[in-house]
mmCIF file of C-alpha atoms in Angstrom:
data_model
loop_
_atom_site.group_PDB
_atom_site.id
_atom_site.type_symbol
_atom_site.label_atom_id
_atom_site.label_comp_id
_atom_site.label_asym_id
_atom_site.label_seq_id
_atom_site.Cartn_x
_atom_site.Cartn_y
_atom_site.Cartn_z
ATOM 1 C CA MET A 1 -17.484 -2.971 -2.972
ATOM 2 C CA SER A 2 -17.390 -4.968 -4.900
ATOM 3 C CA ARG A 3 -17.334 -4.813 -8.841
ATOM 4 C CA ARG A 4 -17.624 -7.603 -10.999
ATOM 5 C CA VAL A 5 -14.861 -7.626 -13.256
ATOM 6 C CA LYS A 6 -15.069 -7.786 -17.264
ATOM 7 C CA ARG A 7 -12.300 -9.686 -18.626
ATOM 8 C CA PRO A 8 -10.573 -8.561 -20.753
ATOM 9 C CA LEU A 9 -9.549 -10.251 -23.454
ATOM 10 C CA ARG A 10 -5.766 -10.410 -24.888
ATOM 11 C CA PRO A 11 -4.069 -7.463 -26.904
ATOM 12 C CA ALA A 12 -1.846 -6.250 -29.116
ATOM 13 C CA GLY A 13 0.757 -4.488 -29.344
ATOM 14 C CA ASP A 14 5.039 -5.090 -28.329
ATOM 15 C CA ARG A 15 5.183 -5.027 -24.882
ATOM 16 C CA PRO A 16 7.690 -3.719 -22.143
ATOM 17 C CA LYS A 17 10.409 -5.967 -20.309
ATOM 18 C CA GLY A 18 8.604 -7.807 -17.982
ATOM 19 C CA ALA A 19 5.372 -6.292 -18.211
ATOM 20 C CA ARG A 20 2.953 -8.698 -19.757
ATOM 21 C CA PRO A 21 -1.202 -8.214 -20.332
ATOM 22 C CA TYR A 22 -4.040 -10.313 -18.637
ATOM 23 C CA ARG A 23 -5.090 -13.599 -20.213
ATOM 24 C CA GLY A 24 -7.016 -14.927 -18.223
ATOM 25 C CA SER A 25 -8.231 -19.028 -18.252
ATOM 26 C CA GLN A 26 -7.463 -20.704 -21.478
ATOM 27 C CA ALA A 27 -11.256 -21.088 -21.403
ATOM 28 C CA GLU A 28 -11.474 -17.005 -21.350
ATOM 29 C CA ARG A 29 -8.991 -16.274 -24.400
ATOM 30 C CA ALA A 30 -9.641 -15.052 -28.005
ATOM 31 C CA PRO A 31 -8.949 -16.137 -30.914
ATOM 32 C CA ALA A 32 -5.464 -14.730 -31.881
ATOM 33 C CA TYR A 33 -5.015 -11.404 -33.153
ATOM 34 C CA ARG A 34 -4.382 -10.942 -37.167
ATOM 35 C CA PRO A 35 -3.054 -8.682 -38.768
ATOM 36 C CA GLY A 36 -5.874 -6.303 -40.511
ATOM 37 C CA GLY A 37 -7.964 -7.627 -38.440
ATOM 38 C CA LYS A 38 -9.629 -5.756 -35.373
ATOM 39 C CA PRO A 39 -7.320 -5.252 -33.067
ATOM 40 C CA PRO A 40 -9.000 -7.138 -29.319
ATOM 41 C CA THR A 41 -9.636 -4.576 -26.460
ATOM 42 C CA ARG A 42 -8.085 -4.888 -22.683
ATOM 43 C CA PHE A 43 -9.529 -4.203 -19.881
ATOM 44 C CA ALA A 44 -13.339 -2.926 -20.156
ATOM 45 C CA ALA A 45 -13.811 0.196 -21.239
ATOM 46 C CA SER A 46 -17.620 0.019 -19.185
ATOM 47 C CA PRO A 47 -18.253 4.265 -18.678
ATOM 48 C CA PRO A 48 -17.653 5.181 -14.930
ATOM 49 C CA ARG A 49 -19.443 4.125 -12.331
ATOM 50 C CA ALA A 50 -20.060 6.485 -8.422
ATOM 51 C CA PRO A 51 -19.149 4.883 -6.321
ATOM 52 C CA LYS A 52 -20.969 3.297 -3.439
ATOM 53 C CA PRO A 53 -22.353 5.087 -0.207
ATOM 54 C CA PHE A 54 -20.983 3.407 2.446
ATOM 55 C CA VAL A 55 -23.844 2.789 4.859
ATOM 56 C CA ALA A 56 -23.132 0.719 8.605
ATOM 57 C CA GLU A 57 -24.584 -2.644 8.782
ATOM 58 C CA PRO A 58 -26.037 -1.964 12.803
ATOM 59 C CA GLU A 59 -23.363 -2.081 15.398
ATOM 60 C CA LYS A 60 -22.559 -5.795 16.599
ATOM 61 C CA VAL A 61 -21.559 -6.135 19.614
ATOM 62 C CA ALA A 62 -17.667 -8.030 18.537
ATOM 63 C CA PRO A 63 -15.325 -9.195 21.159
ATOM 64 C CA GLU A 64 -12.571 -7.841 21.795
ATOM 65 C CA PRO A 65 -9.455 -9.804 21.195
ATOM 66 C CA PRO A 66 -7.461 -11.927 23.692
ATOM 67 C CA PRO A 67 -5.791 -9.620 26.194
ATOM 68 C CA LEU A 68 -1.622 -9.707 25.930
ATOM 69 C CA PRO A 69 0.606 -12.091 27.731
ATOM 70 C CA THR A 70 1.188 -11.505 30.574
ATOM 71 C CA LYS A 71 4.053 -14.350 30.759
ATOM 72 C CA VAL A 72 6.541 -16.366 28.284
ATOM 73 C CA GLN A 73 4.534 -17.855 25.268
ATOM 74 C CA THR A 74 4.676 -19.778 22.543
ATOM 75 C CA VAL A 75 2.611 -19.884 19.525
ATOM 76 C CA VAL A 76 2.981 -21.872 15.934
ATOM 77 C CA VAL A 77 2.842 -20.190 12.478
ATOM 78 C CA THR A 78 -0.426 -20.712 10.421
ATOM 79 C CA ALA A 79 -0.404 -21.627 7.161
ATOM 80 C CA ASP A 80 -2.070 -17.999 6.105
ATOM 81 C CA GLU A 81 0.916 -16.904 7.791
ATOM 82 C CA ASN A 82 3.789 -17.971 5.650
ATOM 83 C CA ASN A 83 5.977 -15.431 4.866
ATOM 84 C CA MET A 84 4.454 -12.507 6.473
ATOM 85 C CA ARG A 85 7.084 -10.064 7.936
ATOM 86 C CA VAL A 86 8.182 -10.289 12.355
ATOM 87 C CA ASP A 87 6.830 -7.530 13.088
ATOM 88 C CA ARG A 88 3.279 -7.627 11.098
ATOM 89 C CA PHE A 89 3.115 -10.991 12.546
ATOM 90 C CA LEU A 90 2.954 -9.067 16.074
ATOM 91 C CA GLU A 91 1.200 -6.594 15.147
ATOM 92 C CA ALA A 92 -1.744 -9.059 13.388
ATOM 93 C CA ARG A 93 -1.884 -11.794 16.882
ATOM 94 C CA PHE A 94 -2.025 -7.909 18.875
ATOM 95 C CA PRO A 95 -3.340 -5.045 17.625
ATOM 96 C CA GLY A 96 -2.023 -3.245 20.482
ATOM 97 C CA LEU A 97 1.171 -3.352 19.976
ATOM 98 C CA SER A 98 2.683 -0.150 19.996
ATOM 99 C CA PHE A 99 5.062 0.308 17.271
ATOM 100 C CA SER A 100 7.568 1.156 19.278
ATOM 101 C CA HIS A 101 7.260 -2.420 21.687
ATOM 102 C CA ILE A 102 7.160 -4.313 18.658
ATOM 103 C CA GLN A 103 11.211 -2.822 17.778
ATOM 104 C CA ARG A 104 12.577 -2.794 21.783
ATOM 105 C CA ILE A 105 11.366 -6.524 22.548
ATOM 106 C CA VAL A 106 13.141 -7.694 18.833
ATOM 107 C CA ARG A 107 15.559 -5.573 19.205
ATOM 108 C CA LYS A 108 16.830 -6.842 22.680
ATOM 109 C CA GLY A 109 16.459 -11.015 21.457
ATOM 110 C CA GLU A 110 13.581 -11.209 23.184
ATOM 111 C CA LEU A 111 11.275 -12.593 20.779
ATOM 112 C CA ARG A 112 12.626 -16.063 19.375
ATOM 113 C CA VAL A 113 12.262 -17.835 16.328
ATOM 114 C CA ASN A 114 12.500 -21.729 15.751
ATOM 115 C CA GLY A 115 14.636 -19.995 18.755
ATOM 116 C CA LYS A 116 17.096 -18.009 17.271
ATOM 117 C CA ARG A 117 16.928 -14.562 17.173
ATOM 118 C CA ALA A 118 15.112 -12.050 14.180
ATOM 119 C CA ASP A 119 14.916 -9.624 12.871
ATOM 120 C CA SER A 120 11.371 -7.979 12.842
ATOM 121 C CA LYS A 121 12.299 -7.589 9.406
ATOM 122 C CA ASP A 122 12.171 -11.674 8.814
ATOM 123 C CA ARG A 123 10.253 -13.754 6.601
ATOM 124 C CA LEU A 124 8.515 -16.584 8.641
ATOM 125 C CA GLU A 125 7.479 -20.119 8.071
ATOM 126 C CA GLU A 126 4.496 -21.854 8.680
ATOM 127 C CA GLY A 127 4.930 -24.236 10.767
ATOM 128 C CA GLN A 128 7.888 -22.074 12.830
ATOM 129 C CA SER A 129 7.573 -22.315 16.355
ATOM 130 C CA VAL A 130 8.278 -18.361 17.821
ATOM 131 C CA ARG A 131 8.783 -17.626 21.395
ATOM 132 C CA ILE A 132 7.246 -14.290 22.410
ATOM 133 C CA PRO A 133 8.295 -12.178 25.662
ATOM 134 C CA PRO A 134 5.752 -10.963 28.463
ATOM 135 C CA LEU A 135 3.596 -7.949 26.234
ATOM 136 C CA LYS A 136 1.592 -5.002 27.577
ATOM 137 C CA LEU A 137 0.818 -1.888 26.250
ATOM 138 C CA ASP A 138 1.627 1.758 25.865
ATOM 139 C CA THR A 139 0.703 2.985 29.537
ATOM 140 C CA PRO A 140 -2.578 5.084 29.427
ATOM 141 C CA LYS A 141 -2.593 9.335 29.511
ATOM 142 C CA GLY A 142 -4.930 10.775 31.156
ATOM 143 C CA VAL A 143 -7.208 12.867 29.048
ATOM 144 C CA GLY A 144 -6.757 16.628 30.744
ATOM 145 C CA LYS A 145 -5.718 19.393 28.736
ATOM 146 C CA LEU A 146 -4.173 19.138 25.908
ATOM 147 C CA SER A 147 -0.462 20.946 26.117
ATOM 148 C CA GLU A 148 -0.498 23.157 23.556
ATOM 149 C CA ALA A 149 2.072 21.599 21.293
ATOM 150 C CA ALA A 150 -0.641 18.532 21.545
ATOM 151 C CA THR A 151 -3.056 20.706 20.204
ATOM 152 C CA LYS A 152 -0.962 21.512 17.540
ATOM 153 C CA THR A 153 -0.353 17.908 16.851
ATOM 154 C CA LEU A 154 -4.150 16.241 16.066
ATOM 155 C CA GLN A 155 -5.909 19.643 14.913
ATOM 156 C CA ALA A 156 -3.040 18.343 11.664
ATOM 157 C CA ILE A 157 -4.617 15.011 12.011
ATOM 158 C CA ARG A 158 -7.383 16.466 11.783
ATOM 159 C CA ASP A 159 -7.525 18.754 9.306
ATOM 160 C CA MET A 160 -5.384 14.714 7.264
ATOM 161 C CA ILE A 161 -8.404 12.940 7.750
ATOM 162 C CA LEU A 162 -11.217 13.218 4.418
ATOM 163 C CA TYR A 163 -13.403 9.753 6.330
ATOM 164 C CA GLU A 164 -13.670 9.526 9.757
ATOM 165 C CA ASP A 165 -15.963 6.865 12.021
ATOM 166 C CA ALA A 166 -15.856 5.501 15.636
ATOM 167 C CA ASP A 167 -13.745 2.539 13.840
ATOM 168 C CA VAL A 168 -12.319 4.050 11.652
ATOM 169 C CA MET A 169 -9.568 7.051 9.919
ATOM 170 C CA VAL A 170 -8.773 7.403 6.495
ATOM 171 C CA LEU A 171 -5.440 10.147 6.351
ATOM 172 C CA ASN A 172 -5.083 11.818 3.647
ATOM 173 C CA LYS A 173 -1.542 11.734 4.354
ATOM 174 C CA PRO A 174 1.169 14.829 3.068
ATOM 175 C CA ALA A 175 4.332 14.050 0.973
ATOM 176 C CA GLY A 176 7.170 14.384 3.005
ATOM 177 C CA LEU A 177 5.970 12.936 6.103
ATOM 178 C CA ALA A 178 6.704 9.569 7.764
ATOM 179 C CA VAL A 179 4.080 6.913 8.155
ATOM 180 C CA GLN A 180 6.375 5.342 11.075
ATOM 181 C CA GLY A 181 9.595 6.626 13.180
ATOM 182 C CA GLY A 182 13.711 5.514 11.673
ATOM 183 C CA SER A 183 16.784 6.801 11.868
ATOM 184 C CA GLY A 184 16.616 11.068 11.281
ATOM 185 C CA ILE A 185 12.752 10.897 11.117
ATOM 186 C CA THR A 186 11.342 12.748 13.518
ATOM 187 C CA ARG A 187 8.251 13.825 12.731
ATOM 188 C CA ASN A 188 5.600 10.843 11.279
ATOM 189 C CA VAL A 189 2.313 9.806 11.803
ATOM 190 C CA ASP A 190 2.998 7.015 14.162
ATOM 191 C CA ASP A 191 4.362 9.493 17.526
ATOM 192 C CA MET A 192 1.538 12.373 15.783
ATOM 193 C CA LEU A 193 -1.698 9.498 17.014
ATOM 194 C CA GLU A 194 -0.197 9.420 20.867
ATOM 195 C CA VAL A 195 -2.929 12.559 21.314
ATOM 196 C CA MET A 196 -5.151 10.650 20.223
ATOM 197 C CA ARG A 197 -5.741 8.343 22.928
ATOM 198 C CA ASP A 198 -8.774 7.222 25.007
ATOM 199 C CA ALA A 199 -9.177 7.751 28.605
ATOM 200 C CA LYS A 200 -8.800 3.291 28.197
ATOM 201 C CA GLY A 201 -5.571 4.076 26.994
ATOM 202 C CA GLN A 202 -5.561 2.461 23.520
ATOM 203 C CA LYS A 203 -4.070 4.593 20.751
ATOM 204 C CA PRO A 204 -4.881 4.524 16.999
ATOM 205 C CA ARG A 205 -3.143 1.816 14.889
ATOM 206 C CA LEU A 206 -1.668 2.437 11.780
ATOM 207 C CA VAL A 207 -2.995 -1.412 9.129
ATOM 208 C CA HIS A 208 -1.163 -0.786 6.401
ATOM 209 C CA ARG A 209 2.084 2.309 5.552
ATOM 210 C CA LEU A 210 3.052 4.736 2.415
ATOM 211 C CA ASP A 211 6.753 5.163 1.315
ATOM 212 C CA ARG A 212 7.558 9.086 4.029
ATOM 213 C CA GLU A 213 6.748 10.799 0.067
ATOM 214 C CA THR A 214 3.761 9.357 -1.630
ATOM 215 C CA SER A 215 0.880 10.770 -0.321
ATOM 216 C CA GLY A 216 -2.500 9.679 -0.031
ATOM 217 C CA CYS A 217 -4.859 7.796 1.583
ATOM 218 C CA LEU A 218 -4.503 6.226 4.820
ATOM 219 C CA LEU A 219 -5.725 4.021 6.015
ATOM 220 C CA ILE A 220 -6.048 3.633 10.761
ATOM 221 C CA ALA A 221 -7.588 2.344 12.766
ATOM 222 C CA LYS A 222 -9.801 2.271 15.890
ATOM 223 C CA THR A 223 -10.206 0.256 17.601
ATOM 224 C CA ARG A 224 -8.356 -2.839 18.135
ATOM 225 C CA PHE A 225 -11.565 -4.505 17.791
ATOM 226 C CA ALA A 226 -10.839 -3.040 13.623
ATOM 227 C CA ALA A 227 -7.506 -3.141 13.071
ATOM 228 C CA THR A 228 -8.048 -7.460 13.366
ATOM 229 C CA ALA A 229 -10.771 -6.943 11.092
ATOM 230 C CA LEU A 230 -8.653 -4.561 8.396
ATOM 231 C CA THR A 231 -5.281 -5.572 8.461
ATOM 232 C CA GLY A 232 -6.682 -9.549 7.972
ATOM 233 C CA SER A 233 -8.643 -7.278 4.974
ATOM 234 C CA PHE A 234 -5.180 -6.655 3.526
ATOM 235 C CA ARG A 235 -3.358 -10.082 4.554
ATOM 236 C CA HIS A 236 -6.229 -11.845 2.441
ATOM 237 C CA ARG A 237 -6.430 -9.622 -0.369
ATOM 238 C CA SER A 238 -10.034 -8.122 -0.123
ATOM 239 C CA ALA A 239 -8.684 -4.032 0.342
ATOM 240 C CA ARG A 240 -8.602 -2.108 -2.739
ATOM 241 C CA LYS A 241 -5.360 0.407 -3.592
ATOM 242 C CA ILE A 242 -5.028 2.707 -7.183
ATOM 243 C CA TYR A 243 -2.164 4.324 -6.899
ATOM 244 C CA TRP A 244 -1.940 7.634 -9.638
ATOM 245 C CA ALA A 245 1.549 8.230 -10.953
ATOM 246 C CA LEU A 246 3.695 10.505 -13.900
ATOM 247 C CA VAL A 247 6.127 8.350 -15.390
ATOM 248 C CA ALA A 248 8.539 9.021 -18.206
ATOM 249 C CA GLY A 249 7.491 7.998 -21.053
ATOM 250 C CA VAL A 250 5.079 5.951 -22.577
ATOM 251 C CA PRO A 251 4.202 2.885 -21.142
ATOM 252 C CA LYS A 252 3.503 -0.163 -24.376
ATOM 253 C CA PRO A 253 0.689 -1.740 -24.482
ATOM 254 C CA LYS A 254 -0.621 0.459 -22.745
ATOM 255 C CA GLN A 255 -2.066 -0.811 -20.252
ATOM 256 C CA GLY A 256 -0.694 -5.089 -18.810
ATOM 257 C CA ARG A 257 0.510 -6.525 -15.646
ATOM 258 C CA ILE A 258 3.893 -6.684 -13.819
ATOM 259 C CA SER A 259 4.818 -9.885 -12.376
ATOM 260 C CA THR A 260 8.234 -10.236 -11.394
ATOM 261 C CA TYR A 261 9.869 -11.352 -7.827
ATOM 262 C CA LEU A 262 11.900 -8.006 -5.990
ATOM 263 C CA ALA A 263 14.567 -9.083 -3.091
ATOM 264 C CA LYS A 264 15.860 -6.075 -1.126
ATOM 265 C CA GLU A 265 20.125 -5.158 -1.721
ATOM 266 C CA GLU A 266 21.358 -3.313 1.148
ATOM 267 C CA SER A 267 24.568 -0.797 0.921
ATOM 268 C CA GLU A 268 26.113 1.172 3.393
ATOM 269 C CA ASP A 269 23.781 4.582 2.856
ATOM 270 C CA ASP A 270 20.505 2.746 1.219
ATOM 271 C CA SER A 271 18.181 0.172 0.983
ATOM 272 C CA ILE A 272 16.578 -0.686 -2.996
ATOM 273 C CA MET A 273 14.310 -3.536 -4.315
ATOM 274 C CA ARG A 274 15.686 -5.318 -7.554
ATOM 275 C CA VAL A 275 14.235 -7.188 -8.938
ATOM 276 C CA ALA A 276 15.104 -10.576 -8.414
ATOM 277 C CA LYS A 277 14.875 -14.848 -9.412
ATOM 278 C CA HIS A 278 12.509 -17.368 -8.157
ATOM 279 C CA GLY A 279 13.690 -18.758 -5.216
ATOM 280 C CA ASP A 280 16.303 -15.509 -4.368
ATOM 281 C CA GLU A 281 16.771 -15.352 -1.385
ATOM 282 C CA GLY A 282 14.922 -13.447 0.507
ATOM 283 C CA ALA A 283 12.899 -13.004 -2.998
ATOM 284 C CA SER A 284 9.355 -12.608 -2.779
ATOM 285 C CA HIS A 285 6.498 -11.920 -5.346
ATOM 286 C CA ALA A 286 5.024 -8.801 -6.128
ATOM 287 C CA VAL A 287 1.632 -8.458 -9.201
ATOM 288 C CA THR A 288 0.892 -5.004 -10.893
ATOM 289 C CA TYR A 289 -1.437 -3.568 -13.359
ATOM 290 C CA TYR A 290 -1.017 -0.796 -14.983
ATOM 291 C CA ALA A 291 -3.119 1.657 -17.685
ATOM 292 C CA VAL A 292 -2.001 4.740 -19.424
ATOM 293 C CA VAL A 293 -4.887 7.412 -18.655
ATOM 294 C CA GLU A 294 -3.442 10.311 -19.945
ATOM 295 C CA THR A 295 -0.635 11.381 -21.827
ATOM 296 C CA SER A 296 2.002 14.700 -22.565
ATOM 297 C CA ALA A 297 3.539 14.227 -26.146
ATOM 298 C CA GLN A 298 5.148 11.091 -25.870
ATOM 299 C CA LYS A 299 6.880 12.503 -22.959
ATOM 300 C CA LEU A 300 5.907 10.972 -20.364
ATOM 301 C CA ALA A 301 2.625 9.767 -18.786
ATOM 302 C CA TRP A 302 -0.884 9.981 -16.217
ATOM 303 C CA VAL A 303 0.151 6.434 -15.843
ATOM 304 C CA SER A 304 -2.752 4.060 -12.555
ATOM 305 C CA LEU A 305 -1.525 1.068 -11.135
ATOM 306 C CA LYS A 306 -3.369 -1.140 -9.131
ATOM 307 C CA PRO A 307 -0.984 -3.643 -6.780
ATOM 308 C CA VAL A 308 -2.220 -6.795 -5.848
ATOM 309 C CA THR A 309 0.808 -7.790 -4.363
ATOM 310 C CA GLY A 310 2.092 -4.990 -1.059
ATOM 311 C CA ARG A 311 5.825 -5.324 -1.264
ATOM 312 C CA THR A 312 8.076 -2.869 -0.462
ATOM 313 C CA HIS A 313 9.061 0.356 -3.116
ATOM 314 C CA GLN A 314 6.748 -2.394 -5.312
ATOM 315 C CA LEU A 315 5.460 0.491 -7.430
ATOM 316 C CA ARG A 316 8.424 2.807 -8.004
ATOM 317 C CA ALA A 317 11.106 -0.526 -8.671
ATOM 318 C CA HIS A 318 7.707 -1.993 -10.598
ATOM 319 C CA MET A 319 7.718 0.868 -12.774
ATOM 320 C CA ALA A 320 11.704 1.775 -13.234
ATOM 321 C CA HIS A 321 11.703 -1.935 -14.419
ATOM 322 C CA ILE A 322 9.403 -2.057 -17.420
ATOM 323 C CA ASP A 323 11.665 2.077 -18.424
ATOM 324 C CA HIS A 324 9.569 3.604 -17.003
ATOM 325 C CA ALA A 325 10.026 4.743 -13.990
ATOM 326 C CA ILE A 326 8.428 7.977 -11.766
ATOM 327 C CA VAL A 327 9.186 11.140 -11.953
ATOM 328 C CA GLY A 328 11.185 12.795 -8.785
ATOM 329 C CA ASP A 329 11.570 9.457 -7.556
ATOM 330 C CA PRO A 330 15.799 9.610 -5.900
ATOM 331 C CA LYS A 331 16.325 6.195 -5.799
ATOM 332 C CA TYR A 332 14.264 4.351 -9.256
ATOM 333 C CA PHE A 333 14.276 6.609 -11.523
ATOM 334 C CA ASN A 334 17.010 5.290 -14.086
ATOM 335 C CA LYS A 335 16.832 7.194 -17.284
ATOM 336 C CA GLU A 336 20.165 8.037 -18.507
ATOM 337 C CA ASN A 337 20.698 12.347 -20.264
ATOM 338 C CA TRP A 338 16.391 13.200 -20.131
ATOM 339 C CA ASP A 339 16.263 16.828 -18.345
ATOM 340 C CA LEU A 340 12.644 17.290 -16.101
ATOM 341 C CA PRO A 341 10.359 19.207 -17.911
ATOM 342 C CA GLY A 342 9.718 22.812 -17.113
ATOM 343 C CA GLY A 343 7.622 24.152 -14.228
ATOM 344 C CA LEU A 344 7.483 19.832 -12.703
ATOM 345 C CA GLN A 345 9.071 19.681 -8.828
ATOM 346 C CA ASN A 346 11.555 17.594 -9.392
ATOM 347 C CA ARG A 347 9.768 15.631 -6.099
ATOM 348 C CA LEU A 348 7.770 11.800 -6.067
ATOM 349 C CA HIS A 349 4.493 11.868 -8.306
ATOM 350 C CA LEU A 350 3.076 9.560 -6.439
ATOM 351 C CA LEU A 351 -0.400 9.235 -4.749
ATOM 352 C CA ALA A 352 -2.061 6.715 -3.189
ATOM 353 C CA ARG A 353 -5.606 7.942 -5.095
ATOM 354 C CA ARG A 354 -7.376 5.302 -3.821
ATOM 355 C CA ILE A 355 -8.478 2.156 -1.553
ATOM 356 C CA ALA A 356 -11.630 0.174 -0.956
ATOM 357 C CA ILE A 357 -11.460 -2.400 1.880
ATOM 358 C CA PRO A 358 -14.813 -4.194 3.938
ATOM 359 C CA HIS A 359 -15.728 -2.367 6.901
ATOM 360 C CA PRO A 360 -14.948 -4.334 9.847
ATOM 361 C CA ARG A 361 -18.854 -3.984 11.182
ATOM 362 C CA GLY A 362 -20.591 -4.261 7.496
ATOM 363 C CA GLY A 363 -20.522 -2.277 4.601
ATOM 364 C CA VAL A 364 -17.393 -1.005 2.470
ATOM 365 C CA ILE A 365 -15.290 1.992 2.825
ATOM 366 C CA ASP A 366 -14.621 3.586 -0.518
ATOM 367 C CA VAL A 367 -11.945 6.924 -0.299
ATOM 368 C CA SER A 368 -10.880 8.727 -2.689
ATOM 369 C CA ALA A 369 -7.633 10.957 -2.648
ATOM 370 C CA PRO A 370 -6.788 15.194 -3.602
ATOM 371 C CA LEU A 371 -3.358 15.660 -5.726
ATOM 372 C CA PRO A 372 -0.739 16.822 -3.908
ATOM 373 C CA PRO A 373 0.277 20.850 -4.417
ATOM 374 C CA HIS A 374 3.479 19.387 -6.795
ATOM 375 C CA MET A 375 1.515 16.564 -8.410
ATOM 376 C CA LEU A 376 -1.714 19.345 -9.470
ATOM 377 C CA GLN A 377 1.016 21.723 -10.206
ATOM 378 C CA SER A 378 2.207 18.831 -12.398
ATOM 379 C CA TRP A 379 -1.200 18.406 -13.839
ATOM 380 C CA ASN A 380 -1.550 21.752 -14.290
ATOM 381 C CA LEU A 381 1.667 22.671 -16.994
ATOM 382 C CA LEU A 382 0.450 19.355 -18.567
ATOM 383 C CA GLY A 383 -3.050 20.042 -19.927
ATOM 384 C CA LEU A 384 -3.251 16.630 -18.066
ATOM 385 C CA GLU A 385 -7.706 16.272 -16.994
ATOM 386 C CA HIS A 386 -7.012 15.093 -13.662
ATOM 387 C CA ASP A 387 -11.607 13.842 -13.727
ATOM 388 C CA ARG A 388 -10.995 11.603 -16.482
ATOM 389 C CA PHE A 389 -12.177 7.959 -16.533
ATOM 390 C CA ASP A 390 -9.901 5.630 -15.192
ATOM 391 C CA PRO A 391 -9.022 2.523 -16.726
ATOM 392 C CA ILE A 392 -7.994 1.118 -14.113
ATOM 393 C CA GLU A 393 -11.124 0.481 -12.313
ATOM 394 C CA ASN A 394 -11.500 -2.512 -14.738
ATOM 395 C CA ALA A 395 -8.525 -4.501 -14.077
ATOM 396 C CA PRO A 396 -8.272 -8.387 -12.812
ATOM 397 C CA GLU A 397 -9.021 -8.020 -8.684
ATOM 398 C CA GLU A 398 -5.426 -11.290 -9.142
#
């Protein structure tokens, strides 16, 4: 859904460390605010507009992506693929590949970057040479009667669906359900999608990720054509994502922009994203807009978040960086001597509230997820009105 965005003027007030309000180009900037004068506005305060319903254009005959290579081939990383992770590079090039297949060929060293072994999370650079081994789709499974366990899994997926058509599904992922497999994970969305393989053996594919404890909108491609188109929309940042969070304290100013570099910091037991400097090894630029929607005294704030980039744990790390960590975050909540208000559950209060993305066959998919049970309980206890207008709607797109 395309929106015209009124550029905000320069906001007043102190800013938390690492956060700065959007200023626009030099031509867009307002005269400097002077004490005693009228404070400038921030994000444009236009009234809420009802989202446009998705109306698909007449179906186009879209060519299927090229078949998977049956022998070793070498490809060169393009400018559009610069800084992509190895696993996402393979997903974008070959949407038919399963997550487990990608991890297997990388782990065995069958994929090489400039002649060297690579990790699935390594970042590629434009011009690098990538050796790709012979690939194959997972073996098609019969479409006969499902087992009792598979039937229950299929129903669990159906219960999560917020939107579905022939190409796309949007699931309302519950908190606690992992998106992909990993150490100690016995159930995840990617494995659950196995029960939806069609007669050709095609399985719905993940298009993006959510953290295990984050609930809300998760986009799934049901066809290879849709996977290629949707992955491209994320890569070119034409997908709009909005998150809701409950944070400690009230950010000042109440609307702003957080811009840092983030790098992964590994330890024996865990890994987190730390704020890094430009040029640090593994550091990637991350930008987030935030807006306070409503507050509970001065202890808690309902904040709407709009990530421009899509780094791992970006929103969680950014809110902790400006000293307003997300309530219930086991990795990034860093406020000492802070007590959780009575009645609130000590779980991550972060919801992938809304996703709007061009549909592969025309039009726009625009879907919102409801508050999960633990967040709805907190909203009710704190007297927050979850149907309030969301000011992040008018934050810039870059």
